Amino acid sequence: MAAASAASVHGVRGAPVGAPDSAASTDTGAEGVAEWTVPLLDGKPPPARGGQAGLLIGNLFIVFGGTFFKEKFRYLNDLWVVDTDSMQWHKPSAEGRAPSARYGHAAAVVGTSVYVFGGKGPGSSVHNDLHRLDVERWTWSLVPSTTAPPLGRFGHSMAAVGDKLVMFGGWDGSTMFNDLWVFDTAAASWVKPAVDGPPPSPRHGHSLLLAPAANRLVVWGGWAESPRGLPDYRSDGRALNPDTMTWERLRVTGERPTGRYWHSAGMVADRYMVVCGGWGASEMDASAKEAAAASQAAGVTGGASAAAGRTGLAARAAAAAAAAPRRSRSLWVLDTVERVWAQPVAAGRHLGVRYGQSLAVLGPFGLLFGGWDGVKSRADITQLDLTPVLGDVGSASIADDASAEAAAAEHGHQHAHAHDGDRDFSGGPAGAHDGGFGDEYGAGFGGEEGDYADGDYAQ
């Protein structure tokens, strides 16, 4: 299987196959300005959805499951793949029994296998099963455990550290979790290791990423509950040292993102955590403000239907304004070594309000698929090019400096929360097993790198 490198995924760079849609792209060429584009993909795309698992293994962007709303919540357990060399959608015919339809599950890659844990299904079903997809043979299998598994949950997150799966947090519909679990894929066992330091507060819809350059596992964001039972969209983070199994506060400098959950995050060059989209208080305000601003820019007073039919100079001016370089609420980067947040200037088709989407990172590029925009589920893919921001990935600063602002200026040149699932849940079987992760599992980062539920799709 091809290694995941910038060279092996030339389609994402805008080669003839997979080149960005010129109508939705702006060729900024401005140093320090990231760019959003819409790549051209061949093949039949999957139906719209949010809350799916999406990750990269070799040159394949794999998407599994998710949900959409059409008269009721409908859950999916289909498998789709983008070949990033040819930029083409495929629907592989995997043998074995796939996981049942679900959303809010977590997935991670160990070797040539994708592991999927948990998630919420129809009715009150909340899962605590672990499945393995062998990408070389395209076979699904249920992974047994010699020890008791974690409680069923969704909205949790999972990352691979060598041949171990590290999982944190989640929700079962009544209880929010802040427990840490480790699954040893070689020993086929779940362990709840002892940890020191103040852990993150219970939450779901957060991100958990491995940052090898910082030798940390980073938890950021998510939805916690306030003492009054109201949503508490978090903007804080914690870092876990895998050598000492100690939690520490993620003390950062620079302006940081507002609290959010169901965002997507990816690690660039083992160091830079890219955060895209998410839902929080500011997104609720932004959805209304951005719709009003777009209408005003196009000279539209007759609502969305009139805006959709607008042509001519005003419409082109509105499109140019939407694509112009600016700081987007949707895009943030954290240097996990220096612990500095930056909000890059970006041009092109900005992501706008989006949450529950999947993000795959290929070198300095990101591919985002699906999610919800506050009104409906999405089935589009958006490409993010961070090359002008990160330069030679891993060596350039992402500081929010005046040069990026100047480049943007010189160049001159998006809904009410519609989804968090139905709220009638029950937990899965209990399981807790104390043990160590640091010494028992080895320090550091060594080791190796169906059917549709409920019928119709959202359109």
mmCIF file with all atom_site columns, C-alpha atoms in Angstrom, residues 75-213:
data_model
loop_
_atom_site.group_PDB
_atom_site.id
_atom_site.type_symbol
_atom_site.label_atom_id
_atom_site.label_alt_id
_atom_site.label_comp_id
_atom_site.label_asym_id
_atom_site.label_entity_id
_atom_site.label_seq_id
_atom_site.pdbx_PDB_ins_code
_atom_site.Cartn_x
_atom_site.Cartn_y
_atom_site.Cartn_z
_atom_site.occupancy
_atom_site.B_iso_or_equiv
_atom_site.pdbx_formal_charge
_atom_site.auth_seq_id
_atom_site.auth_comp_id
_atom_site.auth_asym_id
_atom_site.auth_atom_id
_atom_site.pdbx_PDB_model_num
ATOM 1   C CA . TYR A 1 75  ? -28.351 5.846   10.374 1.00 0.00 ? 75  TYR A CA 1
ATOM 2   C CA . LEU A 1 76  ? -25.805 4.458   7.923  1.00 0.00 ? 76  LEU A CA 1
ATOM 3   C CA . ASN A 1 77  ? -23.225 1.677   7.865  1.00 0.00 ? 77  ASN A CA 1
ATOM 4   C CA . ASP A 1 78  ? -21.901 2.061   4.355  1.00 0.00 ? 78  ASP A CA 1
ATOM 5   C CA . LEU A 1 79  ? -18.234 2.184   3.380  1.00 0.00 ? 79  LEU A CA 1
ATOM 6   C CA . TRP A 1 80  ? -16.811 4.662   0.878  1.00 0.00 ? 80  TRP A CA 1
ATOM 7   C CA . VAL A 1 81  ? -13.279 5.423   -0.273 1.00 0.00 ? 81  VAL A CA 1
ATOM 8   C CA . VAL A 1 82  ? -11.563 8.281   -2.086 1.00 0.00 ? 82  VAL A CA 1
ATOM 9   C CA . ASP A 1 83  ? -8.401  7.222   -3.899 1.00 0.00 ? 83  ASP A CA 1
ATOM 10  C CA . THR A 1 84  ? -6.343  10.380  -3.457 1.00 0.00 ? 84  THR A CA 1
ATOM 11  C CA . ASP A 1 85  ? -4.001  9.448   -6.319 1.00 0.00 ? 85  ASP A CA 1
ATOM 12  C CA . SER A 1 86  ? -6.810  9.452   -8.892 1.00 0.00 ? 86  SER A CA 1
ATOM 13  C CA . MET A 1 87  ? -9.230  11.585  -6.848 1.00 0.00 ? 87  MET A CA 1
ATOM 14  C CA . GLN A 1 88  ? -12.032 9.092   -7.448 1.00 0.00 ? 88  GLN A CA 1
ATOM 15  C CA . TRP A 1 89  ? -14.852 7.808   -5.226 1.00 0.00 ? 89  TRP A CA 1
ATOM 16  C CA . HIS A 1 90  ? -15.217 4.033   -4.805 1.00 0.00 ? 90  HIS A CA 1
ATOM 17  C CA . LYS A 1 91  ? -17.671 1.891   -2.842 1.00 0.00 ? 91  LYS A CA 1
ATOM 18  C CA . PRO A 1 92  ? -15.675 -1.245  -1.994 1.00 0.00 ? 92  PRO A CA 1
ATOM 19  C CA . SER A 1 93  ? -17.457 -4.545  -1.465 1.00 0.00 ? 93  SER A CA 1
ATOM 20  C CA . ALA A 1 94  ? -16.096 -5.593  1.909  1.00 0.00 ? 94  ALA A CA 1
ATOM 21  C CA . GLU A 1 95  ? -16.660 -9.142  3.095  1.00 0.00 ? 95  GLU A CA 1
ATOM 22  C CA . GLY A 1 96  ? -17.672 -10.058 6.629  1.00 0.00 ? 96  GLY A CA 1
ATOM 23  C CA . ARG A 1 97  ? -20.259 -8.392  8.853  1.00 0.00 ? 97  ARG A CA 1
ATOM 24  C CA . ALA A 1 98  ? -19.906 -4.635  8.967  1.00 0.00 ? 98  ALA A CA 1
ATOM 25  C CA . PRO A 1 99  ? -20.684 -2.700  12.144 1.00 0.00 ? 99  PRO A CA 1
ATOM 26  C CA . SER A 1 100 ? -24.382 -1.898  12.503 1.00 0.00 ? 100 SER A CA 1
ATOM 27  C CA . ALA A 1 101 ? -25.612 1.510   11.360 1.00 0.00 ? 101 ALA A CA 1
ATOM 28  C CA . ARG A 1 102 ? -24.350 4.280   13.638 1.00 0.00 ? 102 ARG A CA 1
ATOM 29  C CA . TYR A 1 103 ? -22.905 7.758   14.002 1.00 0.00 ? 103 TYR A CA 1
ATOM 30  C CA . GLY A 1 104 ? -20.591 9.388   16.528 1.00 0.00 ? 104 GLY A CA 1
ATOM 31  C CA . HIS A 1 105 ? -18.271 6.385   16.509 1.00 0.00 ? 105 HIS A CA 1
ATOM 32  C CA . ALA A 1 106 ? -14.489 6.733   16.680 1.00 0.00 ? 106 ALA A CA 1
ATOM 33  C CA . ALA A 1 107 ? -11.921 5.222   14.351 1.00 0.00 ? 107 ALA A CA 1
ATOM 34  C CA . ALA A 1 108 ? -8.141  4.910   14.168 1.00 0.00 ? 108 ALA A CA 1
ATOM 35  C CA . VAL A 1 109 ? -5.548  3.204   11.974 1.00 0.00 ? 109 VAL A CA 1
ATOM 36  C CA . VAL A 1 110 ? -3.028  0.569   13.064 1.00 0.00 ? 110 VAL A CA 1
ATOM 37  C CA . GLY A 1 111 ? -0.936  -0.853  10.242 1.00 0.00 ? 111 GLY A CA 1
ATOM 38  C CA . THR A 1 112 ? -3.283  -1.688  7.365  1.00 0.00 ? 112 THR A CA 1
ATOM 39  C CA . SER A 1 113 ? -6.371  -1.940  9.572  1.00 0.00 ? 113 SER A CA 1
ATOM 40  C CA . VAL A 1 114 ? -9.056  0.543   10.534 1.00 0.00 ? 114 VAL A CA 1
ATOM 41  C CA . TYR A 1 115 ? -10.560 0.051   14.007 1.00 0.00 ? 115 TYR A CA 1
ATOM 42  C CA . VAL A 1 116 ? -14.063 1.387   14.750 1.00 0.00 ? 116 VAL A CA 1
ATOM 43  C CA . PHE A 1 117 ? -15.416 1.621   18.300 1.00 0.00 ? 117 PHE A CA 1
ATOM 44  C CA . GLY A 1 118 ? -18.805 2.597   19.717 1.00 0.00 ? 118 GLY A CA 1
ATOM 45  C CA . GLY A 1 119 ? -21.326 5.046   18.328 1.00 0.00 ? 119 GLY A CA 1
ATOM 46  C CA . LYS A 1 120 ? -25.074 5.595   18.491 1.00 0.00 ? 120 LYS A CA 1
ATOM 47  C CA . GLY A 1 121 ? -27.587 3.636   16.425 1.00 0.00 ? 121 GLY A CA 1
ATOM 48  C CA . PRO A 1 122 ? -31.351 3.827   15.938 1.00 0.00 ? 122 PRO A CA 1
ATOM 49  C CA . GLY A 1 123 ? -33.609 4.176   18.960 1.00 0.00 ? 123 GLY A CA 1
ATOM 50  C CA . SER A 1 124 ? -31.786 3.856   22.253 1.00 0.00 ? 124 SER A CA 1
ATOM 51  C CA . SER A 1 125 ? -28.858 1.787   21.020 1.00 0.00 ? 125 SER A CA 1
ATOM 52  C CA . VAL A 1 126 ? -25.437 2.996   22.131 1.00 0.00 ? 126 VAL A CA 1
ATOM 53  C CA . HIS A 1 127 ? -22.618 0.644   21.210 1.00 0.00 ? 127 HIS A CA 1
ATOM 54  C CA . ASN A 1 128 ? -19.411 -0.548  22.847 1.00 0.00 ? 128 ASN A CA 1
ATOM 55  C CA . ASP A 1 129 ? -18.269 -2.988  20.183 1.00 0.00 ? 129 ASP A CA 1
ATOM 56  C CA . LEU A 1 130 ? -14.933 -2.869  18.378 1.00 0.00 ? 130 LEU A CA 1
ATOM 57  C CA . HIS A 1 131 ? -14.673 -3.732  14.683 1.00 0.00 ? 131 HIS A CA 1
ATOM 58  C CA . ARG A 1 132 ? -11.691 -4.092  12.388 1.00 0.00 ? 132 ARG A CA 1
ATOM 59  C CA . LEU A 1 133 ? -11.550 -3.374  8.670  1.00 0.00 ? 133 LEU A CA 1
ATOM 60  C CA . ASP A 1 134 ? -8.624  -5.067  6.925  1.00 0.00 ? 134 ASP A CA 1
ATOM 61  C CA . VAL A 1 135 ? -7.932  -2.711  4.030  1.00 0.00 ? 135 VAL A CA 1
ATOM 62  C CA . GLU A 1 136 ? -5.624  -5.145  2.222  1.00 0.00 ? 136 GLU A CA 1
ATOM 63  C CA . ARG A 1 137 ? -8.320  -7.857  2.059  1.00 0.00 ? 137 ARG A CA 1
ATOM 64  C CA . TRP A 1 138 ? -11.378 -5.588  2.427  1.00 0.00 ? 138 TRP A CA 1
ATOM 65  C CA . THR A 1 139 ? -12.874 -7.673  5.207  1.00 0.00 ? 139 THR A CA 1
ATOM 66  C CA . TRP A 1 140 ? -14.766 -6.678  8.350  1.00 0.00 ? 140 TRP A CA 1
ATOM 67  C CA . SER A 1 141 ? -14.421 -8.587  11.632 1.00 0.00 ? 141 SER A CA 1
ATOM 68  C CA . LEU A 1 142 ? -15.679 -8.139  15.180 1.00 0.00 ? 142 LEU A CA 1
ATOM 69  C CA . VAL A 1 143 ? -12.703 -7.827  17.516 1.00 0.00 ? 143 VAL A CA 1
ATOM 70  C CA . PRO A 1 144 ? -13.080 -9.822  20.739 1.00 0.00 ? 144 PRO A CA 1
ATOM 71  C CA . SER A 1 145 ? -11.550 -8.657  24.010 1.00 0.00 ? 145 SER A CA 1
ATOM 72  C CA . THR A 1 146 ? -10.070 -10.745 26.790 1.00 0.00 ? 146 THR A CA 1
ATOM 73  C CA . THR A 1 147 ? -11.095 -8.044  29.297 1.00 0.00 ? 147 THR A CA 1
ATOM 74  C CA . ALA A 1 148 ? -14.246 -6.019  29.909 1.00 0.00 ? 148 ALA A CA 1
ATOM 75  C CA . PRO A 1 149 ? -14.701 -3.168  27.400 1.00 0.00 ? 149 PRO A CA 1
ATOM 76  C CA . PRO A 1 150 ? -15.615 0.441   28.132 1.00 0.00 ? 150 PRO A CA 1
ATOM 77  C CA . LEU A 1 151 ? -19.244 1.460   28.489 1.00 0.00 ? 151 LEU A CA 1
ATOM 78  C CA . GLY A 1 152 ? -21.139 2.194   25.297 1.00 0.00 ? 152 GLY A CA 1
ATOM 79  C CA . ARG A 1 153 ? -20.812 5.766   24.115 1.00 0.00 ? 153 ARG A CA 1
ATOM 80  C CA . PHE A 1 154 ? -20.707 8.142   21.168 1.00 0.00 ? 154 PHE A CA 1
ATOM 81  C CA . GLY A 1 155 ? -18.978 11.437  20.519 1.00 0.00 ? 155 GLY A CA 1
ATOM 82  C CA . HIS A 1 156 ? -15.781 9.988   21.981 1.00 0.00 ? 156 HIS A CA 1
ATOM 83  C CA . SER A 1 157 ? -12.413 10.154  20.246 1.00 0.00 ? 157 SER A CA 1
ATOM 84  C CA . MET A 1 158 ? -9.639  7.670   19.584 1.00 0.00 ? 158 MET A CA 1
ATOM 85  C CA . ALA A 1 159 ? -6.019  7.829   18.423 1.00 0.00 ? 159 ALA A CA 1
ATOM 86  C CA . ALA A 1 160 ? -3.421  5.178   17.633 1.00 0.00 ? 160 ALA A CA 1
ATOM 87  C CA . VAL A 1 161 ? -0.125  5.091   19.514 1.00 0.00 ? 161 VAL A CA 1
ATOM 88  C CA . GLY A 1 162 ? 1.940   2.347   17.934 1.00 0.00 ? 162 GLY A CA 1
ATOM 89  C CA . ASP A 1 163 ? -0.287  -0.755  18.027 1.00 0.00 ? 163 ASP A CA 1
ATOM 90  C CA . LYS A 1 164 ? -2.449  0.629   20.853 1.00 0.00 ? 164 LYS A CA 1
ATOM 91  C CA . LEU A 1 165 ? -5.759  2.463   20.566 1.00 0.00 ? 165 LEU A CA 1
ATOM 92  C CA . VAL A 1 166 ? -6.193  5.282   23.063 1.00 0.00 ? 166 VAL A CA 1
ATOM 93  C CA . MET A 1 167 ? -9.798  6.413   23.649 1.00 0.00 ? 167 MET A CA 1
ATOM 94  C CA . PHE A 1 168 ? -11.140 9.306   25.694 1.00 0.00 ? 168 PHE A CA 1
ATOM 95  C CA . GLY A 1 169 ? -14.532 10.665  26.757 1.00 0.00 ? 169 GLY A CA 1
ATOM 96  C CA . GLY A 1 170 ? -17.910 10.474  25.047 1.00 0.00 ? 170 GLY A CA 1
ATOM 97  C CA . TRP A 1 171 ? -21.578 10.373  26.097 1.00 0.00 ? 171 TRP A CA 1
ATOM 98  C CA . ASP A 1 172 ? -24.264 7.694   26.418 1.00 0.00 ? 172 ASP A CA 1
ATOM 99  C CA . GLY A 1 173 ? -27.180 10.123  26.371 1.00 0.00 ? 173 GLY A CA 1
ATOM 100 C CA . SER A 1 174 ? -27.278 10.575  30.139 1.00 0.00 ? 174 SER A CA 1
ATOM 101 C CA . THR A 1 175 ? -23.707 10.361  31.379 1.00 0.00 ? 175 THR A CA 1
ATOM 102 C CA . MET A 1 176 ? -20.761 12.321  30.030 1.00 0.00 ? 176 MET A CA 1
ATOM 103 C CA . PHE A 1 177 ? -17.404 10.545  30.351 1.00 0.00 ? 177 PHE A CA 1
ATOM 104 C CA . ASN A 1 178 ? -13.832 11.673  30.940 1.00 0.00 ? 178 ASN A CA 1
ATOM 105 C CA . ASP A 1 179 ? -12.290 8.210   31.252 1.00 0.00 ? 179 ASP A CA 1
ATOM 106 C CA . LEU A 1 180 ? -9.222  7.070   29.350 1.00 0.00 ? 180 LEU A CA 1
ATOM 107 C CA . TRP A 1 181 ? -9.047  3.576   27.868 1.00 0.00 ? 181 TRP A CA 1
ATOM 108 C CA . VAL A 1 182 ? -6.368  1.683   25.935 1.00 0.00 ? 182 VAL A CA 1
ATOM 109 C CA . PHE A 1 183 ? -6.916  -1.277  23.628 1.00 0.00 ? 183 PHE A CA 1
ATOM 110 C CA . ASP A 1 184 ? -3.875  -3.433  22.872 1.00 0.00 ? 184 ASP A CA 1
ATOM 111 C CA . THR A 1 185 ? -4.456  -4.763  19.358 1.00 0.00 ? 185 THR A CA 1
ATOM 112 C CA . ALA A 1 186 ? -1.780  -7.456  19.815 1.00 0.00 ? 186 ALA A CA 1
ATOM 113 C CA . ALA A 1 187 ? -3.108  -8.758  23.162 1.00 0.00 ? 187 ALA A CA 1
ATOM 114 C CA . ALA A 1 188 ? -6.777  -8.062  22.267 1.00 0.00 ? 188 ALA A CA 1
ATOM 115 C CA . SER A 1 189 ? -7.462  -6.474  25.640 1.00 0.00 ? 189 SER A CA 1
ATOM 116 C CA . TRP A 1 190 ? -8.981  -3.269  27.014 1.00 0.00 ? 190 TRP A CA 1
ATOM 117 C CA . VAL A 1 191 ? -7.225  -1.571  29.914 1.00 0.00 ? 191 VAL A CA 1
ATOM 118 C CA . LYS A 1 192 ? -8.228  1.478   31.945 1.00 0.00 ? 192 LYS A CA 1
ATOM 119 C CA . PRO A 1 193 ? -4.786  2.778   32.950 1.00 0.00 ? 193 PRO A CA 1
ATOM 120 C CA . ALA A 1 194 ? -3.984  4.765   36.049 1.00 0.00 ? 194 ALA A CA 1
ATOM 121 C CA . VAL A 1 195 ? -3.213  8.387   35.213 1.00 0.00 ? 195 VAL A CA 1
ATOM 122 C CA . ASP A 1 196 ? -1.940  11.362  37.178 1.00 0.00 ? 196 ASP A CA 1
ATOM 123 C CA . GLY A 1 197 ? -2.784  15.041  36.903 1.00 0.00 ? 197 GLY A CA 1
ATOM 124 C CA . PRO A 1 198 ? -6.128  16.781  36.358 1.00 0.00 ? 198 PRO A CA 1
ATOM 125 C CA . PRO A 1 199 ? -7.959  15.093  33.450 1.00 0.00 ? 199 PRO A CA 1
ATOM 126 C CA . PRO A 1 200 ? -10.131 16.969  30.985 1.00 0.00 ? 200 PRO A CA 1
ATOM 127 C CA . SER A 1 201 ? -13.667 17.544  32.196 1.00 0.00 ? 201 SER A CA 1
ATOM 128 C CA . PRO A 1 202 ? -16.295 15.046  30.960 1.00 0.00 ? 202 PRO A CA 1
ATOM 129 C CA . ARG A 1 203 ? -17.206 15.888  27.372 1.00 0.00 ? 203 ARG A CA 1
ATOM 130 C CA . HIS A 1 204 ? -18.162 14.619  23.934 1.00 0.00 ? 204 HIS A CA 1
ATOM 131 C CA . GLY A 1 205 ? -17.674 15.876  20.413 1.00 0.00 ? 205 GLY A CA 1
ATOM 132 C CA . HIS A 1 206 ? -14.055 16.772  21.214 1.00 0.00 ? 206 HIS A CA 1
ATOM 133 C CA . SER A 1 207 ? -10.880 15.851  19.359 1.00 0.00 ? 207 SER A CA 1
ATOM 134 C CA . LEU A 1 208 ? -7.981  13.636  20.462 1.00 0.00 ? 208 LEU A CA 1
ATOM 135 C CA . LEU A 1 209 ? -4.805  13.696  18.420 1.00 0.00 ? 209 LEU A CA 1
ATOM 136 C CA . LEU A 1 210 ? -1.300  12.328  18.726 1.00 0.00 ? 210 LEU A CA 1
ATOM 137 C CA . ALA A 1 211 ? 1.382   15.020  18.384 1.00 0.00 ? 211 ALA A CA 1
ATOM 138 C CA . PRO A 1 212 ? 4.692   13.106  18.137 1.00 0.00 ? 212 PRO A CA 1
ATOM 139 C CA . ALA A 1 213 ? 6.799   16.268  17.893 1.00 0.00 ? 213 ALA A CA 1
#
